[in-house]
Short mmCIF file of C-alpha atoms and ligand atoms in Angstrom, two decimals:
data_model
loop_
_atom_site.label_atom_id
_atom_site.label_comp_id
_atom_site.label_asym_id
_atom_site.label_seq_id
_atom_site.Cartn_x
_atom_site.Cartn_y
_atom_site.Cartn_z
CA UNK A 109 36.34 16.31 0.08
CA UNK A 110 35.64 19.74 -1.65
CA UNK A 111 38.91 21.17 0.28
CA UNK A 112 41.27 19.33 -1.95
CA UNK A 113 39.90 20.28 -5.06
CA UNK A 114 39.60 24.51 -3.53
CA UNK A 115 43.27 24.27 -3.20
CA UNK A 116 43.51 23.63 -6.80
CA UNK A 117 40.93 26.57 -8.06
CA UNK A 118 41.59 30.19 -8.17
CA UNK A 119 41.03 32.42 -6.02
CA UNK A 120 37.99 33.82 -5.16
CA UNK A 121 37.55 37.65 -6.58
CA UNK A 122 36.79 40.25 -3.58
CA UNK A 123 33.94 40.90 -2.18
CA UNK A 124 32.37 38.27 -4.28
CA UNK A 125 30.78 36.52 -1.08
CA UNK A 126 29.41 39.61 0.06
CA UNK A 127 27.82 41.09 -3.28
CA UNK A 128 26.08 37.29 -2.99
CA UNK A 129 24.64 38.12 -0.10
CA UNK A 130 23.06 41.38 -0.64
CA UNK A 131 21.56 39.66 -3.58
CA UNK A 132 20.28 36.93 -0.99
CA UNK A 133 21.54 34.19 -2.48
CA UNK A 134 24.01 32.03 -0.78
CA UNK A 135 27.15 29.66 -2.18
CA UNK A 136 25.90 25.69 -2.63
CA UNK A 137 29.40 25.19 -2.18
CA UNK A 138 30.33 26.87 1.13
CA UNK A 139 27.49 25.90 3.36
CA UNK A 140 27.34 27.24 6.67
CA UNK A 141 26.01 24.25 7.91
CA UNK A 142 25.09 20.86 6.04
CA UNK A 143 21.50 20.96 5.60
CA UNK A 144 21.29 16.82 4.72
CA UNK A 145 22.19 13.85 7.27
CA UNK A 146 22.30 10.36 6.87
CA UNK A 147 19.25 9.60 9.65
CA UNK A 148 17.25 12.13 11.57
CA UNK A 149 18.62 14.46 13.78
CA UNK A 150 15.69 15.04 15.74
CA UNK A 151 15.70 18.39 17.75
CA UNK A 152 12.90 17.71 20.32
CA UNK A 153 13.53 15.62 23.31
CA UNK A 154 11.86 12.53 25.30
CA UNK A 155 10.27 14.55 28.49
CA UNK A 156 7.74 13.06 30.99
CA UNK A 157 4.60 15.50 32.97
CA UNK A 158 2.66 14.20 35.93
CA UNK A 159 -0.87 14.20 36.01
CA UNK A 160 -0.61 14.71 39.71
CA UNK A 161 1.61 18.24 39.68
CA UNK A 162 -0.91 19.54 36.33
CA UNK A 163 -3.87 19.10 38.38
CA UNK A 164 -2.82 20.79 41.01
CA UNK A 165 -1.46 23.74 39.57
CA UNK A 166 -4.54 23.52 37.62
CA UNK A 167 -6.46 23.76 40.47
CA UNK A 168 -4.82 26.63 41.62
CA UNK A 169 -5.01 28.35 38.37
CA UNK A 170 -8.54 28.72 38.99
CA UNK A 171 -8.52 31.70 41.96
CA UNK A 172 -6.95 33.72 38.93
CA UNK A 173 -8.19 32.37 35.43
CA UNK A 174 -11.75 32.75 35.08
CA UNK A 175 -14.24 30.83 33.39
CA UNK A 176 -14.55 33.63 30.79
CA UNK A 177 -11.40 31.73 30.11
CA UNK A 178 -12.18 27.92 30.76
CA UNK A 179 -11.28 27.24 26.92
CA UNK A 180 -7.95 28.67 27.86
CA UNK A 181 -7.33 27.52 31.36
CA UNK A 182 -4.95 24.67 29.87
CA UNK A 183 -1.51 23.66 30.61
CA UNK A 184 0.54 23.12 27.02
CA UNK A 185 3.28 20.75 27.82
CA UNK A 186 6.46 22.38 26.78
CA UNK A 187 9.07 19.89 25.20
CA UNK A 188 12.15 21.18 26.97
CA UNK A 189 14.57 21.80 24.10
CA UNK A 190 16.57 25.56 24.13
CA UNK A 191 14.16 28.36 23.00
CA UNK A 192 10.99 26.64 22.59
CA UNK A 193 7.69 27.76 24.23
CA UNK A 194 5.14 25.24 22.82
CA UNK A 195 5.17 22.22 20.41
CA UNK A 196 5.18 19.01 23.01
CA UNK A 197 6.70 17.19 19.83
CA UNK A 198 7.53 18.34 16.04
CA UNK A 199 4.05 17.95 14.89
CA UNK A 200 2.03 18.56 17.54
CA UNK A 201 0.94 19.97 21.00
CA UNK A 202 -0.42 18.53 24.44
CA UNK A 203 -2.04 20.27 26.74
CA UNK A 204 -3.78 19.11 30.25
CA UNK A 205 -6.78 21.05 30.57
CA UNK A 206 -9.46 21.97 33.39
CA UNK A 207 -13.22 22.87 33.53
CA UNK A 208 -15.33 23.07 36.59
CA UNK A 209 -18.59 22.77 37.41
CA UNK A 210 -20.95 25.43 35.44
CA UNK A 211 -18.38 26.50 33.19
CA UNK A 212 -18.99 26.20 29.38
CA UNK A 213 -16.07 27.34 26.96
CA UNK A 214 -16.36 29.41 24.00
CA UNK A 215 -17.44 27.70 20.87
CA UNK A 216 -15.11 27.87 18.12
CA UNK A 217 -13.35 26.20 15.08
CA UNK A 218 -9.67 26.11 13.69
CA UNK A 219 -8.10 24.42 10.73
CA UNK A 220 -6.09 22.15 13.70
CA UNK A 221 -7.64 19.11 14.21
CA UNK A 222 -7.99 18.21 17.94
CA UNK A 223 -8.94 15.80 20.02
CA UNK A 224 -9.80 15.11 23.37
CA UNK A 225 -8.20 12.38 26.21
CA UNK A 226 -10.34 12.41 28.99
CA UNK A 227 -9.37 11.85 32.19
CA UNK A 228 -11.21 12.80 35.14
CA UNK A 229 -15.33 13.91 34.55
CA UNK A 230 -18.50 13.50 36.34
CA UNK A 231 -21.92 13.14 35.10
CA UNK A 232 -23.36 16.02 32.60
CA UNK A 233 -19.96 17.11 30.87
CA UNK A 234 -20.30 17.39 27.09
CA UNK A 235 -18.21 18.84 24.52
CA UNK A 236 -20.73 20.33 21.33
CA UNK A 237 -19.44 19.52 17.72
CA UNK A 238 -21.09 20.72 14.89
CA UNK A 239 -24.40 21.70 17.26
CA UNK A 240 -24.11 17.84 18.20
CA UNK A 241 -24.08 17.53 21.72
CA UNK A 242 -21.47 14.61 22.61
CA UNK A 243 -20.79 13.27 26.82
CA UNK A 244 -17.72 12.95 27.76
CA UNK A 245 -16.62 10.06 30.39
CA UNK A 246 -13.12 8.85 32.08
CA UNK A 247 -11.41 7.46 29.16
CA UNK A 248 -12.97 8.66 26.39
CA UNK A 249 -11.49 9.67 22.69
CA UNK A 250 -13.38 12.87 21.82
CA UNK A 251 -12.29 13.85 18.42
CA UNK A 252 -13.17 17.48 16.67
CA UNK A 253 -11.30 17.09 13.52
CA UNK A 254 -9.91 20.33 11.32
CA UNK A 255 -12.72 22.75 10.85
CA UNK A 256 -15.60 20.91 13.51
CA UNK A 257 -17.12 23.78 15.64
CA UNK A 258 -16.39 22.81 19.20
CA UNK A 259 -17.50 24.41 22.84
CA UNK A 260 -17.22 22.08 25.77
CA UNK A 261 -20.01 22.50 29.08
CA UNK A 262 -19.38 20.82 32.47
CA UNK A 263 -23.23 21.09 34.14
CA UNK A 264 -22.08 18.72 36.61
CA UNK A 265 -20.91 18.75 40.18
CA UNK A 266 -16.99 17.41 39.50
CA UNK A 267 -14.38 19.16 37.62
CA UNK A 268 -13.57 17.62 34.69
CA UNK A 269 -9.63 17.19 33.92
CA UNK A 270 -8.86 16.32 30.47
CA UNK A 271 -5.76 16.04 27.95
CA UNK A 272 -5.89 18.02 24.66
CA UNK A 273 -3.82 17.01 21.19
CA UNK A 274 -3.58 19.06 18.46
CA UNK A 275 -1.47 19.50 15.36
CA UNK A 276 -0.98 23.12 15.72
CA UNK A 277 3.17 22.85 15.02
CA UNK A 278 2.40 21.37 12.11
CA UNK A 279 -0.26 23.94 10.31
CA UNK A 280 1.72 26.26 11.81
CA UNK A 281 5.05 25.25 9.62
CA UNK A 282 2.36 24.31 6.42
CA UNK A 283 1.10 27.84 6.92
CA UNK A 284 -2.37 26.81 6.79
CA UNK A 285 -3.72 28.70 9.89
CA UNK A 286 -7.43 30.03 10.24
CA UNK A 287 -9.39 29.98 13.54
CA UNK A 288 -13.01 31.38 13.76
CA UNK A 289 -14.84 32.02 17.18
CA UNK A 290 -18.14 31.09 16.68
CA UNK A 291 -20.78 33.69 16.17
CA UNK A 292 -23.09 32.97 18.89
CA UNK A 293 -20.26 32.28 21.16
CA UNK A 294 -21.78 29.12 22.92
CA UNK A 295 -22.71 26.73 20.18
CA UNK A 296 -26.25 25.69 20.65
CA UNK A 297 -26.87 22.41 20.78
CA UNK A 298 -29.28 20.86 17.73
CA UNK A 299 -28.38 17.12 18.73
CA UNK A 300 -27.81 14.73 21.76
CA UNK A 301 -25.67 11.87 20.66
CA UNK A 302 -23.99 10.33 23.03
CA UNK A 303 -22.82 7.63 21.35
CA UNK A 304 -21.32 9.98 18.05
CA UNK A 305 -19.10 8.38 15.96
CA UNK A 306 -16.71 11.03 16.71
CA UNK A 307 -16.77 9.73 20.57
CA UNK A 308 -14.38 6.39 21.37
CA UNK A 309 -15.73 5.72 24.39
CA UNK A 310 -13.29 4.46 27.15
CA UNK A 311 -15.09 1.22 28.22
CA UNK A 312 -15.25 0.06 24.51
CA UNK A 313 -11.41 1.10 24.04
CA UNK A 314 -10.43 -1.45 26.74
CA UNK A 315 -12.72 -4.39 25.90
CA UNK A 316 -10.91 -4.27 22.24
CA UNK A 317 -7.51 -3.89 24.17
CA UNK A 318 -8.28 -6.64 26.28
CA UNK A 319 -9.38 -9.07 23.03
CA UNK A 320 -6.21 -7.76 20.74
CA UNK A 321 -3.82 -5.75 22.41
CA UNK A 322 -3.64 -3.04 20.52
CA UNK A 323 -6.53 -0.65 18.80
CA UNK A 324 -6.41 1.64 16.15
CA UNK A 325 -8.70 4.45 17.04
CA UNK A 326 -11.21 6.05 14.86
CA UNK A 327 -8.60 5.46 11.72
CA UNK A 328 -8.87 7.99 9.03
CA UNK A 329 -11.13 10.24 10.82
CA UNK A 330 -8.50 12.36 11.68
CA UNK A 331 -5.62 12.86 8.53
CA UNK A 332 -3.08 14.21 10.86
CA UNK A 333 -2.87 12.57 13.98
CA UNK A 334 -2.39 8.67 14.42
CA UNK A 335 -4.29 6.79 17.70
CA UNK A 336 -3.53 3.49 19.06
CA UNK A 337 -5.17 2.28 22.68
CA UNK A 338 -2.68 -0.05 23.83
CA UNK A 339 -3.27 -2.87 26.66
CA UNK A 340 -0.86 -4.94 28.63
CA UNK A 341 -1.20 -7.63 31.03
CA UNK A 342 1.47 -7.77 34.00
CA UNK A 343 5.04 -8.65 33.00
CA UNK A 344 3.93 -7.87 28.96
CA UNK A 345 5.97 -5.85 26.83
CA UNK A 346 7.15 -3.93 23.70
CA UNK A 347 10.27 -2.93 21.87
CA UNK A 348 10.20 -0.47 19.23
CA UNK A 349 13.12 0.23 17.20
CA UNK A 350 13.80 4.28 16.18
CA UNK A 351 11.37 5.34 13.92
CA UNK A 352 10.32 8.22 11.80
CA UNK A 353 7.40 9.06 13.61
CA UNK A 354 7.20 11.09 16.88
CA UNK A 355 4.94 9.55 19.71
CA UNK A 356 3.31 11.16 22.71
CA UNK A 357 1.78 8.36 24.93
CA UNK A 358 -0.78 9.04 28.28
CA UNK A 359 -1.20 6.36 30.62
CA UNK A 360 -4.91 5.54 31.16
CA UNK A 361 -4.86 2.83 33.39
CA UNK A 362 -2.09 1.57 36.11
CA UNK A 363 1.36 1.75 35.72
CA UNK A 364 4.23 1.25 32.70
CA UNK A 365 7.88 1.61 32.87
CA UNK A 366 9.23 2.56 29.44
CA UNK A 367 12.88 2.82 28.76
CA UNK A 368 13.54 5.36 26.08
CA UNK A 369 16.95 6.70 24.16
CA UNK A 370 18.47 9.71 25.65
CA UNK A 371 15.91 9.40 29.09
CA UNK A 372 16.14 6.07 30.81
CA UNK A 373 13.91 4.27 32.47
CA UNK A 374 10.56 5.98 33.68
CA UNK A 375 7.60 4.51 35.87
CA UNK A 376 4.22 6.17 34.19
CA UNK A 377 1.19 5.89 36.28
CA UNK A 378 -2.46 7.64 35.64
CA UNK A 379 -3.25 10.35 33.20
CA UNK A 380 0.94 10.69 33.12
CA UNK A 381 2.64 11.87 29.95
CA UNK A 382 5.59 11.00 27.69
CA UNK A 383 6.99 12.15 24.38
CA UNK A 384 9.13 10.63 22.43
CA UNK A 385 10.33 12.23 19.55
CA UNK A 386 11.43 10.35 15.91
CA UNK A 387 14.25 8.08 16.57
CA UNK A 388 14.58 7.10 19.28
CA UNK A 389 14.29 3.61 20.25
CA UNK A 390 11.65 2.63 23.06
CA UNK A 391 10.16 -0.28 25.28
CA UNK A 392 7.42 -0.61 27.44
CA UNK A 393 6.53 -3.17 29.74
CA UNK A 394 3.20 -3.34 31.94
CA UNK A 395 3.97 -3.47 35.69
CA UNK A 396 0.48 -3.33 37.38
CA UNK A 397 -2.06 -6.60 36.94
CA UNK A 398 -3.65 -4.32 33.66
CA UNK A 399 -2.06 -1.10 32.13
CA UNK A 400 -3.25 1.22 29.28
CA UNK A 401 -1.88 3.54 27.40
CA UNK A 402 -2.95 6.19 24.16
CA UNK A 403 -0.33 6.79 21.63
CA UNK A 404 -1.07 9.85 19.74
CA UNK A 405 1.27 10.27 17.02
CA UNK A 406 2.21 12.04 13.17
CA UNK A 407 2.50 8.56 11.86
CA UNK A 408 -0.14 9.43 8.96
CA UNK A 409 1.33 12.43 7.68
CA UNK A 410 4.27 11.04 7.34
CA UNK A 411 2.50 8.05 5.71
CA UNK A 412 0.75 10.47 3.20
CA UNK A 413 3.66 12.06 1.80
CA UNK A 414 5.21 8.82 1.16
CA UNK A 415 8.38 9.30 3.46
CA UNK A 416 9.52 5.58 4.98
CA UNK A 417 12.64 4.63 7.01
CA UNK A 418 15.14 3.64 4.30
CA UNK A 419 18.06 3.08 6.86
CA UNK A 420 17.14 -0.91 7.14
CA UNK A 421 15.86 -1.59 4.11
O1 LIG B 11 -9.01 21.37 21.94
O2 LIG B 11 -9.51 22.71 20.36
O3 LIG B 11 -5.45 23.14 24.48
O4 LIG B 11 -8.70 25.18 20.64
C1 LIG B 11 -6.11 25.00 23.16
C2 LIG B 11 -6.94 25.51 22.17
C3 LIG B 11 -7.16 22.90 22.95
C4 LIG B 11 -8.91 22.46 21.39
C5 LIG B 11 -6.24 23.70 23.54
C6 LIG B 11 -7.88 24.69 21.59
C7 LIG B 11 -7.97 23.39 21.99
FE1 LIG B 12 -10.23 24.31 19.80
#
């Protein structure tokens, strides 16, 4: 549309683009690139991890990664989009994590809130918040929200395999970074509560899935990050339409098939992952007798600043 009207103007004087860019300003009207779409344009992409290949290479992480290290023996899944090397989806980060038997992890806190999807653990596995001593069991919704201190101790005799969320891409693009290790490096414990408000426990998660379907987790405790437990019987399913929220989703119990945009269709078993970024449209249907899933998403920040999807209204 502009083209027509160029035609018509003078010429530009020389050199005129370049003085404007030593001056680091750029023309309005001569974009490199339009910076404004009519819907998203999302850059990450839907991706699937297996519980089953994490583990292992988890397992063999730990001949070379000691526990000096547990809080870092972690495996950040990578959403596989050109030049990336760690958001999972815009907002935030997944990572499958590992600690064994006598290992504690450093204490510390970070303006990320975080939160814990636990999938494997034995008897006598805690994670400390705020000197509050909190177990940890198969299942489980561990939340440390921006700014908690947090350590985590397995004094039990089974590894304990768990999945971590944070919204690191996120305070990472607001700038708002600070991270503290804490000064007596393992947090001591003041407190035993096992049943802390900050812990969902897993068995309570699927009673309320089994009365209603679907359960908003812990809402508001968090201001980032968005948690739904979501049940479905055999042959039950759900079709969601594109949306301006990105979703990660970890199977907790038996097996989904979910057809997403730009993947296909994927079966989803056990402590399995799947992202799937801002619009694109997704279904999932429930293939064993009772399936579960988490969906962690950015669905409140976007709610916060008041952004909606005006493309069917
Ligand atoms: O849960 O706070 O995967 O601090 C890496 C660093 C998780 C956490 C990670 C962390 C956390
Ligand atoms: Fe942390």
């Amino acid at each position: 549309m502009a083209e027509a009207n160029t035609q018509a103007l003078p010429p530009v004087p020389e050199g005129y683009f370049e003085a404007l860019a030593e001056k680091a300003l750029s023309p309005g009207w001569a974009k490199k690139k339009p910076q404004m779409w009519p819907t998203p344009r999302p850059k990450y992409v839907p991706a699937v991890w297996r519980y089953a290949a994490a583990r292992a290479a988890l397992d063999q992480a730990c001949d070379f990664v000691s526990p000096e290290f547990a809080e870092r023996r972690n495996l950040i899944m990578v959403n596989p989009i050109e030049g990336n090397i760690y958001p999972t989806s815009m907002n935030l980060v997944a990572a499958y994590q590992l600690v064994l038997p006598g290992e504690t992890a450093r204490s510390h806190r970070h303006s990320p809130n975080a939160l814990r999807l636990v999938l494997d653990a034995g008897d006598q596995t805690y994670t400390i918040v705020n000197g509050v001593k909190v177990d940890v069991a198969e299942g489980d919704v561990v939340l440390t929200p921006s700014w908690h201190w947090h350590g985590h101790s397995n004094f039990g005799s089974t590894p304990a395999f768990w999945i971590d969320f944070l919204d690191v891409p996120l305070v990472q693009n607001l700038e708002c970074m600070f991270f503290q290790d804490h000064p007596d490096r393992n947090e001591a414990s003041t407190a035993h509560e096992p049943d802390s408000k900050l812990r969902n426990k897993g068995s309570n998660l699927t009673t309320r899935m089994r009365e209603s379907g679907t359960v908003e987790i812990s809402p508001g405790w968090v201001n980032t990050i968005g948690l739904h437990a979501i049940g479905l019987r055999q042959g039950q399913s759900q079709q969601h339409l594109a949306r301006i929220d990105s979703s990660i989703f970890a199977v907790t119990a038996g097996t989904v098939r979910m057809q997403v945009d730009k993947l296909g269709l994927v079966e989803l078993s056990r402590g399995d992952v799947i992202v799937v970024p801002c619009w694109h449209a997704y279904s999932i249907e429930g293939l064993s007798e009772w399936s579960q899933l988490v969906r962690v998403t950015d669905e409140p920040v976007m709610k916060a600043l008041g952004f909606v999807d005006v493309s069917r209204v």
